[in-house]
Amino acid sequence: MKKFISLLLCAAMTMALMTGCGAGSGASKALDDGTLTVATNAEFPPFEYVGDDGQPDGFDMALIKKIGEKLGVEVVIENMEFASIVSSIGSKADVAIAGMTITDERKQSVDFSDPYFDAVQYVLLPADSDIATYEDLEGKSIGCQLGTTGDFIVEEIEGANGSQYNKAVDAVNDMLNGRLDAVIIDSNPAQVFASNYKDQIKAVDGKQFGFEVEQYAIAMPKGDTELAGKINQALKDLKADGTYDELVSQYIE
Ligand code: ARG
């Protein structure tokens, strides 16, 4: 009996050592448990929105599930406020996919995968608005989603009265109600919102206002190079085998 117990102990110690070794040799903490918990904010069509079945759907959701398949892990989506996403990484979530633009400020807290999509901020306007240049935005009431790059742009506009919303759709509704002169939001959601209210809203390309091109990427815990390598490889493979293009035509075009 004694011998059996010490054998058991020995086995347990060896296992502890082995897992210890695994972690030391750069194994990804995020992938350890066989699930990849992914933060998003499903208020951003066509990249993420709540589908008819109540579950997050959209291009990003489909893309991260394909990446999960390549990595051999189950993807679990955590829907949360956009402004909470970056700080959730490494605690509530392993990674985030949320149409999130790579910015220097965010890079101080998280690492980003290779970019997977280009965008630019658009300006949503009432159909009869005569706002057409950056200067025209000065002093206006402008809505945006809290903590987004659109929010950062609004903050910079001279004399603008910025209103930040947790859901972009609420900003759009306030513009329809006459409470806002404009809403600044990424190109693709802007086009979706504008097409939902064809006669009442126009979507103007932010390049006309001097806004710069932005790149979306998956946000990951700082320093998890194994995870970064695997995610970037999966992205490459999905582009090479046509899956990425299929998802673009299914969700975006
Ligand atoms: N691209 C913008 C940013 O990174 C907006 C993203 C908003 N995404 C969302 N799922 N609500 O700040």
Coordinates of C-alpha atoms in Angstrom, one line a residue, residues 11-226:
A11 CA 3.3 10.2 -10.9
A12 CA 1.6 13.3 -9.7
M13 CA 4.9 15.1 -9.3
T14 CA 6.1 14.1 -12.7
M15 CA 2.9 15.5 -14.2
A16 CA 3.2 18.7 -12.3
L17 CA 6.7 19.0 -13.5
M18 CA 5.7 18.3 -17.1
T19 CA 3.0 20.9 -17.1
G20 CA 5.3 23.3 -15.4
C21 CA 7.9 22.7 -18.2
G22 CA 5.2 23.2 -20.8
A23 CA 4.4 26.6 -19.5
G24 CA 8.0 27.5 -19.2
S25 CA 8.7 26.7 -22.8
G26 CA 6.3 29.3 -24.1
A27 CA 3.0 27.4 -24.1
S28 CA 0.1 29.7 -24.5
K29 CA -1.9 30.2 -21.3
A30 CA -4.9 31.2 -23.4
L31 CA -4.9 27.9 -25.2
D32 CA -4.2 25.7 -22.2
D33 CA -7.8 24.8 -21.3
G34 CA -9.0 23.9 -24.9
T35 CA -11.3 27.0 -25.1
L36 CA -10.6 30.4 -26.5
T37 CA -12.7 33.0 -24.7
V38 CA -13.3 35.9 -27.1
A39 CA -14.5 39.4 -26.1
T40 CA -16.6 41.4 -28.5
N41 CA -19.2 44.1 -28.6
A42 CA -22.0 42.8 -30.8
E43 CA -23.3 46.3 -31.7
F44 CA -21.3 46.7 -34.9
P45 CA -22.8 45.2 -38.0
P46 CA -21.7 43.6 -40.2
F47 CA -18.7 42.6 -38.1
E48 CA -20.7 41.7 -35.0
Y49 CA -24.4 41.9 -34.0
V50 CA -26.9 39.9 -32.1
G51 CA -28.5 37.4 -34.5
D52 CA -32.2 36.4 -34.6
D53 CA -31.3 33.5 -32.2
G54 CA -29.9 35.9 -29.6
Q55 CA -26.3 34.8 -30.3
P56 CA -23.5 37.1 -31.5
D57 CA -23.1 36.7 -35.3
G58 CA -21.3 38.5 -38.1
F59 CA -18.0 38.5 -40.0
D60 CA -15.7 38.7 -36.9
M61 CA -17.7 35.9 -35.2
A62 CA -17.4 33.6 -38.2
L63 CA -13.7 34.4 -38.7
I64 CA -12.8 33.7 -35.1
K65 CA -14.7 30.4 -35.1
K66 CA -12.7 29.4 -38.2
I67 CA -9.5 30.4 -36.4
G68 CA -10.7 28.3 -33.4
E69 CA -11.1 25.3 -35.7
K70 CA -7.6 25.7 -37.0
L71 CA -6.2 25.9 -33.4
G72 CA -8.3 23.0 -32.2
V73 CA -10.0 24.9 -29.5
E74 CA -13.7 25.7 -28.7
V75 CA -14.6 29.4 -29.2
V76 CA -16.7 31.0 -26.4
I77 CA -17.9 34.5 -27.1
E78 CA -18.2 37.1 -24.3
N79 CA -20.4 40.0 -25.4
M80 CA -19.5 43.2 -23.5
E81 CA -19.3 47.0 -23.8
F82 CA -16.7 48.0 -26.3
A83 CA -14.9 50.2 -23.7
S84 CA -14.3 47.2 -21.5
I85 CA -12.8 44.9 -24.1
V86 CA -9.1 45.9 -23.9
S87 CA -9.0 45.5 -20.1
S88 CA -10.8 42.2 -20.2
I89 CA -8.0 40.5 -22.1
G90 CA -6.0 38.2 -19.9
S91 CA -8.8 38.1 -17.3
K92 CA -12.4 37.7 -18.6
A93 CA -11.3 36.9 -22.1
D94 CA -8.3 35.4 -23.8
V95 CA -8.5 37.5 -26.9
A96 CA -10.8 40.0 -28.6
I97 CA -12.2 40.5 -32.1
A98 CA -14.4 43.5 -32.4
G99 CA -13.6 45.5 -35.5
M100 CA -10.9 46.8 -33.3
T101 CA -8.4 49.3 -34.8
I102 CA -4.7 48.9 -34.0
T103 CA -3.7 52.0 -32.1
D104 CA -0.5 52.9 -30.3
E105 CA -2.4 53.5 -27.1
R106 CA -4.0 50.0 -27.1
K107 CA -0.6 48.5 -27.9
Q108 CA 0.5 49.5 -24.5
S109 CA -2.0 47.0 -23.0
V110 CA -2.4 44.3 -25.6
D111 CA -0.6 42.8 -28.6
F112 CA -2.3 42.7 -32.0
S113 CA -2.4 40.0 -34.6
D114 CA -1.7 40.8 -38.3
P115 CA -4.3 43.2 -39.6
Y116 CA -7.3 41.4 -41.2
F117 CA -9.4 44.4 -42.5
D118 CA -9.0 48.0 -43.5
A119 CA -11.5 50.7 -42.6
V120 CA -11.9 54.4 -42.3
Q121 CA -14.3 56.5 -40.1
Y122 CA -17.4 57.7 -42.0
V123 CA -19.6 60.6 -41.2
L124 CA -23.4 59.8 -40.9
L125 CA -25.5 62.9 -41.6
P126 CA -29.2 63.6 -42.0
A127 CA -30.0 63.4 -45.7
D128 CA -30.5 67.2 -46.0
S129 CA -27.4 68.2 -44.1
D130 CA -24.9 70.5 -45.8
I131 CA -21.9 69.4 -43.7
A132 CA -19.2 68.5 -46.2
T133 CA -15.8 69.3 -44.8
Y134 CA -13.8 68.9 -41.6
E135 CA -14.4 72.6 -40.8
D136 CA -18.1 72.1 -41.1
L137 CA -18.0 69.6 -38.2
E138 CA -16.5 72.3 -35.8
G139 CA -19.0 73.4 -33.1
K140 CA -21.5 70.7 -34.1
S141 CA -23.2 68.0 -31.9
I142 CA -21.6 64.8 -32.9
G143 CA -22.4 61.2 -31.6
C144 CA -20.0 58.3 -31.5
Q145 CA -19.5 55.0 -29.7
L146 CA -17.7 55.3 -26.4
G147 CA -14.0 54.4 -26.5
T148 CA -13.8 54.0 -30.2
T149 CA -11.5 55.6 -32.7
G150 CA -14.5 57.6 -33.8
D151 CA -14.7 58.9 -30.3
F152 CA -11.1 60.0 -30.4
I153 CA -11.7 61.9 -33.6
V154 CA -14.7 63.7 -32.1
E155 CA -12.6 64.8 -29.1
E156 CA -10.2 66.6 -31.5
I157 CA -12.8 68.5 -33.4
E158 CA -12.7 72.2 -32.4
G159 CA -15.8 73.2 -30.3
A160 CA -17.7 70.0 -31.1
N161 CA -20.2 68.9 -28.5
G162 CA -19.5 65.1 -28.4
S163 CA -22.0 62.6 -27.2
Q164 CA -20.7 59.1 -26.4
Y165 CA -23.0 56.1 -26.5
N166 CA -22.5 52.5 -25.5
K167 CA -24.4 51.4 -28.6
A168 CA -23.8 53.2 -31.9
V169 CA -27.4 52.5 -32.9
D170 CA -28.6 54.9 -30.1
A171 CA -26.4 57.6 -31.6
V172 CA -28.0 57.0 -34.9
N173 CA -31.5 57.2 -33.4
D174 CA -30.6 60.5 -31.7
M175 CA -29.5 61.9 -35.0
L176 CA -32.8 60.8 -36.5
N177 CA -34.6 62.6 -33.6
G178 CA -32.7 65.8 -34.4
R179 CA -30.6 65.7 -31.3
L180 CA -27.3 65.3 -33.2
D181 CA -25.9 66.9 -36.4
A182 CA -23.6 63.9 -37.2
V183 CA -22.4 60.5 -36.1
I184 CA -18.9 59.3 -36.6
I185 CA -18.4 55.6 -37.0
D186 CA -16.5 53.0 -39.1
S187 CA -17.2 52.7 -42.8
N188 CA -19.0 49.3 -42.9
P189 CA -21.4 49.9 -39.9
A190 CA -22.0 53.4 -41.3
Q191 CA -23.2 51.9 -44.6
V192 CA -25.4 49.4 -42.8
F193 CA -27.0 52.1 -40.6
A194 CA -27.4 54.4 -43.6
S195 CA -29.1 51.6 -45.7
N196 CA -31.5 50.9 -42.9
Y197 CA -32.7 54.6 -43.2
K198 CA -32.2 55.2 -46.9
D199 CA -34.2 58.4 -47.2
Q200 CA -33.2 59.9 -43.9
I201 CA -29.4 59.3 -43.6
K202 CA -26.4 59.7 -45.8
A203 CA -23.0 58.1 -45.1
V204 CA -20.0 60.2 -46.2
D205 CA -16.5 58.7 -46.7
G206 CA -14.3 60.1 -44.0
K207 CA -11.4 60.5 -46.4
Q208 CA -13.3 63.5 -47.6
F209 CA -12.8 64.8 -44.0
G210 CA -9.2 63.9 -43.9
F211 CA -9.6 60.8 -41.7
E212 CA -6.9 58.1 -42.0
V213 CA -7.2 54.5 -42.9
E214 CA -7.4 52.1 -39.9
Q215 CA -6.6 48.5 -39.6
Y216 CA -8.6 45.9 -37.7
A217 CA -6.8 43.1 -35.8
I218 CA -7.4 40.6 -33.1
A219 CA -6.2 41.8 -29.7
M220 CA -4.2 39.3 -27.6
P221 CA -2.5 39.2 -24.2
K222 CA 0.9 40.9 -24.2
G223 CA 3.8 38.6 -24.8
D224 CA 1.9 35.4 -25.7
T225 CA 4.1 34.7 -28.7
E226 CA 2.8 31.1 -29.2

